[in-house]
XYZ file of C-alpha atoms in Angstrom:
389
model
C -0.111 -27.896 -5.995
C -2.920 -25.461 -6.670
C -2.678 -23.598 -9.938
C -2.662 -19.855 -10.279
C -6.063 -18.650 -11.417
C -7.383 -15.468 -12.945
C -10.362 -13.639 -11.495
C -13.441 -12.687 -13.485
C -13.206 -10.315 -16.423
C -14.414 -7.517 -14.172
C -11.004 -7.520 -12.496
C -9.305 -5.499 -15.203
C -6.595 -4.243 -12.882
C -6.197 -7.471 -10.951
C -3.576 -9.878 -12.222
C -3.247 -13.371 -10.736
C -4.214 -14.964 -7.457
C -1.673 -17.533 -6.304
C -1.890 -19.819 -3.246
C 0.096 -18.784 -0.196
C 3.440 -20.495 0.205
C 3.277 -23.779 2.022
C 0.373 -25.225 0.041
C 0.624 -28.946 -0.538
C -0.823 -31.380 -3.042
C -3.199 -32.698 -0.400
C -4.893 -29.333 -0.045
C -8.173 -28.715 -1.874
C -8.230 -27.133 -5.315
C -9.066 -23.489 -5.743
C -12.743 -24.229 -6.231
C -12.867 -25.333 -2.594
C -11.272 -22.976 -0.132
C -9.003 -24.059 2.690
C -8.731 -21.712 5.635
C -5.124 -20.532 5.904
C -3.020 -20.871 9.022
C -4.410 -18.325 11.460
C -0.847 -17.385 12.303
C -0.675 -15.619 8.936
C -3.219 -13.062 10.030
C -2.975 -10.095 12.321
C -5.590 -9.554 14.984
C -8.911 -8.276 13.646
C -9.651 -4.609 13.918
C -13.216 -3.745 14.752
C -15.176 -0.760 13.616
C -14.005 1.433 16.458
C -15.481 4.759 15.380
C -18.983 5.912 16.204
C -21.826 5.833 13.695
C -21.195 9.513 12.962
C -17.537 8.699 12.312
C -17.990 5.539 10.275
C -14.697 4.405 8.790
C -14.471 5.752 5.268
C -11.729 5.282 2.754
C -9.740 6.708 -0.042
C -7.732 3.552 0.562
C -4.461 5.285 1.379
C -1.204 3.439 0.797
C 1.504 4.803 3.091
C 5.176 4.024 2.534
C 5.808 4.079 6.275
C 4.451 0.513 6.125
C 1.077 1.580 7.529
C -1.135 -1.446 7.118
C -4.820 -1.397 6.219
C -6.519 -0.903 9.577
C -4.226 1.998 10.399
C -4.499 3.341 6.871
C -8.271 3.450 7.061
C -8.314 5.326 10.363
C -5.663 7.735 9.090
C -7.544 8.262 5.850
C -10.917 8.999 7.404
C -9.363 11.543 9.750
C -7.230 13.218 7.080
C -9.985 13.409 4.487
C -12.395 14.873 7.030
C -9.776 17.546 7.724
C -9.540 18.190 3.989
C -13.298 18.708 3.908
C -13.574 16.080 1.202
C -16.269 13.597 0.253
C -15.037 10.036 -0.165
C -16.377 6.580 -0.858
C -18.053 4.783 2.034
C -16.793 1.538 3.500
C -19.462 -1.153 3.435
C -17.612 -3.934 5.212
C -14.243 -4.948 6.614
C -12.831 -8.479 6.595
C -9.774 -10.046 8.176
C -8.342 -13.541 8.538
C -10.502 -14.176 11.587
C -13.584 -14.189 9.345
C -12.505 -17.593 8.048
C -14.056 -20.794 9.322
C -12.772 -24.356 8.719
C -13.235 -25.028 5.018
C -13.514 -21.430 3.891
C -15.429 -18.214 4.303
C -18.893 -18.418 5.849
C -21.476 -17.306 3.278
C -24.220 -16.685 5.880
C -21.816 -14.544 7.916
C -20.695 -12.773 4.767
C -24.251 -11.927 3.756
C -25.233 -11.039 7.328
C -22.639 -8.259 7.316
C -24.447 -6.644 4.424
C -21.723 -7.205 1.863
C -23.735 -8.918 -0.843
C -25.048 -5.733 -2.358
C -24.057 -4.518 -5.799
C -22.672 -2.567 -7.462
C -19.658 -2.241 -5.193
C -15.867 -2.386 -5.287
C -13.817 -5.008 -3.454
C -10.202 -4.196 -2.593
C -7.495 -6.483 -1.302
C -5.584 -4.609 1.397
C -1.996 -4.969 0.193
C 0.688 -2.353 -0.371
C 0.458 -2.408 -4.159
C -1.759 -1.134 -6.923
C -4.032 -3.097 -9.227
C -6.061 -4.692 -6.431
C -9.603 -3.471 -7.049
C -12.398 -5.698 -8.295
C -15.796 -4.442 -9.428
C -18.794 -6.406 -8.135
C -21.692 -6.017 -10.553
C -23.964 -8.812 -9.247
C -24.741 -9.737 -5.617
C -23.699 -13.376 -6.118
C -20.203 -12.285 -7.217
C -19.356 -10.757 -3.842
C -19.015 -13.937 -1.780
C -17.339 -15.884 -4.593
C -14.652 -13.275 -5.186
C -14.098 -12.639 -1.476
C -13.434 -16.354 -1.037
C -10.971 -16.257 -3.927
C -9.068 -13.319 -2.446
C -8.993 -13.588 1.342
C -6.241 -15.937 2.493
C -4.477 -16.165 -0.860
C -1.610 -14.252 -2.455
C -2.327 -11.593 -5.025
C 0.064 -10.976 -7.912
C -0.156 -7.648 -9.749
C 2.300 -5.559 -11.763
C 3.431 -3.896 -8.537
C 3.927 -6.975 -6.305
C 6.879 -9.377 -6.016
C 6.688 -12.442 -8.319
C 5.108 -14.546 -5.552
C 2.553 -11.860 -4.806
C 1.475 -10.478 -1.438
C -0.823 -12.292 1.011
C -4.359 -10.925 1.235
C -5.214 -10.957 4.922
C -7.655 -8.057 4.864
C -10.374 -7.046 2.482
C -12.575 -3.960 2.177
C -15.780 -3.534 0.201
C -16.955 -0.052 -0.792
C -20.051 1.444 -2.302
C -19.486 2.337 -5.937
C -20.318 5.771 -7.327
C -21.520 6.901 -10.754
C -18.597 8.774 -12.290
C -19.014 11.543 -14.842
C -15.334 12.556 -15.015
C -12.073 11.408 -13.410
C -9.254 13.743 -12.381
C -5.724 13.075 -11.199
C -4.358 15.296 -8.422
C -0.936 14.933 -6.798
C 1.627 16.960 -4.883
C 5.260 15.892 -4.934
C 8.763 17.354 -5.333
C 10.278 18.417 -8.638
C 13.905 17.572 -7.945
C 15.090 19.283 -11.124
C 13.600 22.624 -10.018
C 14.127 22.120 -6.276
C 10.535 22.972 -5.425
C 7.182 21.246 -4.833
C 4.820 20.811 -7.748
C 1.082 20.209 -8.108
C 0.252 17.717 -10.864
C -3.262 17.631 -12.343
C -5.010 15.951 -15.242
C -8.632 15.653 -16.361
C -7.953 12.075 -17.497
C -7.369 10.308 -14.181
C -7.883 6.744 -13.018
C -6.074 3.853 -14.687
C -5.465 5.977 -17.797
C -2.996 8.281 -16.080
C -0.009 5.955 -16.543
C -0.429 6.014 -20.316
C -1.187 9.754 -20.445
C 1.628 11.226 -18.380
C 2.261 13.891 -21.020
C -1.209 15.316 -20.355
C -0.316 16.231 -16.778
C -0.480 19.944 -16.030
C 2.260 21.135 -13.662
C 1.843 23.995 -11.205
C 4.976 24.837 -9.230
C 4.475 26.611 -5.917
C 6.273 27.745 -2.797
C 5.594 25.813 0.408
C 5.323 29.046 2.387
C 2.632 30.557 0.117
C 0.949 27.378 -1.139
C -1.823 27.594 -3.739
C -2.104 31.305 -4.469
C -5.175 32.946 -6.063
C -3.187 33.194 -9.316
C -2.522 29.433 -9.372
C -6.160 28.714 -8.486
C -7.372 30.954 -11.330
C -5.101 29.181 -13.805
C -6.359 25.763 -12.637
C -9.967 26.935 -13.037
C -9.248 28.103 -16.581
C -7.379 24.923 -17.523
C -9.954 22.443 -16.223
C -13.213 24.346 -16.571
C -14.360 24.017 -12.953
C -17.464 25.996 -12.043
C -17.155 28.717 -9.415
C -18.848 26.463 -6.844
C -16.569 23.518 -7.667
C -13.480 25.709 -7.656
C -14.133 26.828 -4.101
C -14.052 23.203 -2.942
C -11.075 22.321 -5.173
C -9.034 25.265 -3.884
C -9.817 24.352 -0.272
C -8.752 20.736 -0.827
C -5.539 21.734 -2.619
C -4.564 24.149 0.156
C -5.242 21.512 2.781
C -3.128 19.031 0.800
C -0.262 21.528 0.741
C -0.598 21.951 4.505
C -0.551 18.172 4.994
C 2.429 17.868 2.623
C 4.394 20.441 4.616
C 3.450 19.467 8.166
C 3.696 15.678 7.776
C 6.926 15.549 5.735
C 5.179 13.938 2.794
C 6.957 13.067 -0.439
C 3.774 12.307 -2.384
C 0.075 13.017 -1.867
C -1.937 11.514 -4.710
C -5.707 11.526 -5.264
C -6.514 9.210 -8.153
C -9.181 9.229 -9.188
C -10.659 12.419 -7.816
C -14.035 12.374 -9.538
C -17.080 14.408 -10.411
C -20.159 12.217 -10.019
C -23.208 12.270 -12.269
C -24.915 14.203 -9.463
C -22.217 16.889 -9.578
C -20.385 16.009 -6.347
C -16.571 15.957 -6.116
C -15.427 12.740 -4.425
C -12.065 11.120 -3.714
C -12.222 7.470 -4.799
C -8.627 6.412 -4.177
C -5.457 7.961 -2.793
C -1.815 7.258 -2.098
C 0.230 9.090 0.538
C 4.010 8.633 0.881
C 5.970 10.049 3.811
C 9.695 10.595 4.274
C 11.209 7.792 6.362
C 14.057 10.120 7.357
C 11.554 12.433 9.067
C 10.022 9.763 11.293
C 11.462 11.426 14.389
C 9.196 14.409 13.672
C 6.089 12.301 13.038
C 5.391 10.191 16.149
C 1.683 9.979 15.249
C 2.459 8.328 11.914
C 5.084 6.047 13.427
C 2.620 4.923 16.108
C 0.354 3.576 13.354
C 3.001 1.329 11.855
C 2.116 -2.366 11.752
C 4.550 -4.944 10.436
C 3.667 -7.975 8.368
C 5.312 -11.328 9.047
C 7.598 -10.753 6.045
C 8.834 -7.437 7.490
C 9.466 -8.450 11.082
C 13.140 -9.222 10.418
C 13.644 -5.821 8.808
C 11.950 -4.120 11.753
C 13.982 -6.128 14.280
C 17.207 -5.238 12.501
C 16.371 -1.531 12.416
C 15.707 -1.602 16.165
C 19.195 -3.085 16.599
C 20.839 -0.467 14.406
C 21.373 -2.844 11.468
C 20.383 -2.327 7.826
C 18.561 -5.456 6.655
C 16.677 -6.055 3.415
C 15.112 -9.408 2.631
C 15.958 -10.807 -0.830
C 14.880 -13.923 -2.735
C 17.916 -16.215 -2.445
C 19.296 -18.749 0.057
C 22.792 -17.404 0.872
C 22.865 -15.232 3.966
C 25.292 -12.307 3.751
C 26.739 -10.260 6.628
C 28.892 -7.263 5.670
C 30.069 -4.024 7.288
C 29.427 -1.001 5.113
C 26.702 -0.453 2.529
C 29.109 -0.135 -0.406
C 30.912 -3.341 0.498
C 27.549 -5.050 1.008
C 26.375 -4.131 -2.495
C 29.680 -5.241 -4.011
C 29.490 -8.528 -2.077
C 25.950 -9.222 -3.250
C 27.028 -8.510 -6.830
C 29.981 -10.872 -6.464
C 27.823 -13.689 -5.092
C 25.398 -13.242 -7.984
C 28.253 -13.118 -10.524
C 29.430 -16.562 -9.410
C 25.964 -18.103 -9.633
C 24.724 -17.578 -6.085
C 21.557 -15.864 -4.909
C 21.603 -13.759 -1.757
C 18.870 -14.162 0.840
C 19.457 -10.699 2.250
C 21.340 -7.438 2.334
C 22.660 -7.053 5.893
C 24.960 -4.152 6.744
C 26.125 -4.135 10.360
C 27.806 -0.749 9.958
C 31.357 0.504 10.176
C 31.772 -0.227 13.862
C 31.397 -4.001 13.763
C 31.664 -5.666 17.170
C 31.039 -9.125 18.581
C 27.651 -7.908 19.758
C 26.502 -6.607 16.364
C 27.750 -9.774 14.664
C 25.837 -11.875 17.179
C 22.656 -9.900 16.474
C 23.150 -10.333 12.738
C 23.636 -14.098 13.137
C 20.453 -14.402 15.188
C 18.414 -12.674 12.465
C 19.751 -14.888 9.686
C 19.360 -18.063 11.743
C 15.665 -17.280 12.010
C 15.312 -17.335 8.203
C 14.520 -20.899 7.139
C 15.536 -20.126 3.545
C 19.181 -19.536 4.480
C 21.334 -22.547 3.550
C 24.776 -20.906 3.830
C 26.389 -17.783 5.283
C 28.936 -15.509 3.609
C 30.609 -13.066 6.006
C 32.710 -10.248 4.562
C 34.015 -7.980 7.318
C 36.628 -5.377 6.461
C 38.691 -4.077 9.364
C 42.112 -3.588 10.863
C 44.287 -1.300 12.951
C 46.400 1.652 11.939
């Protein structure tokens, strides 16, 4: 079995790379790279935009399960609408870039990805996935270590998430990092703009330094709020014009797209004086999907999420868990109590599956078919409450 390995010291935010499940003792060690099963990868996405519309990225993570190719297209369009500068994508990689025995170094270099300095990002729905490339020879080595393997960070499940796509971006010289976010303040029942002049990875340890600016969705960022931001953060008049425009466009996006979080981190001032978005995270309200057909059309589902998607199409609530006991229950409250009971007596549930209050033979049959397709399930526990009155 291949051992977990740690990347180079440059990967400060990157935790552990672990082999994908299914690896055997006969497979090569991590120093030699075995191409993963092509079935693990989605179809490659080419660079579909014109040269004038080259795919750019703030590397948006969208909670509507928008996967990297869709994210990148969404990001480039949204950030253009915001009138914002952003880091430029150098190269895109998917599972189809593998050849028997590993990644092709000539192909890798031919795509112009060996330059440095640059930033390499595994395209998974979690943070802590960026790796700085300071020397040209590091690019191919680290790409081989990432693509086709599972990445474990503080935000992933214990087994990590498979890295099937990889982006490489041009790095920028940063003079100062800012944190900018719009979300809801549930205590005050109104949206709030969060800002800090100590953005990037430091923001999690400096939450108390966040400045909060509450606003009304109908009026957005007023001149009074903009003036206070300028005074707090010392933006020049020229910079403040751009900052105000971006903030107002973010408010518009927040309102029109039913967002729950729009986060730019870091939003930086370069050594040349430009304001650039390096990274971003956009969350949208799942309950508002019926109003956002454009966002829903971008949804792509990983192999691990296909059961959840299938169940939702059938009107069932299904969540994949880590155990081996399949559970079918009617009613969310009863389902949670059942899962707790199984755990209390030493079991480990493979799923949360609520077929709803109106259980019928048809819904039960659908639930059975989903669980039968899960090779981890060794037993079924069915707890259906019903009767006549």
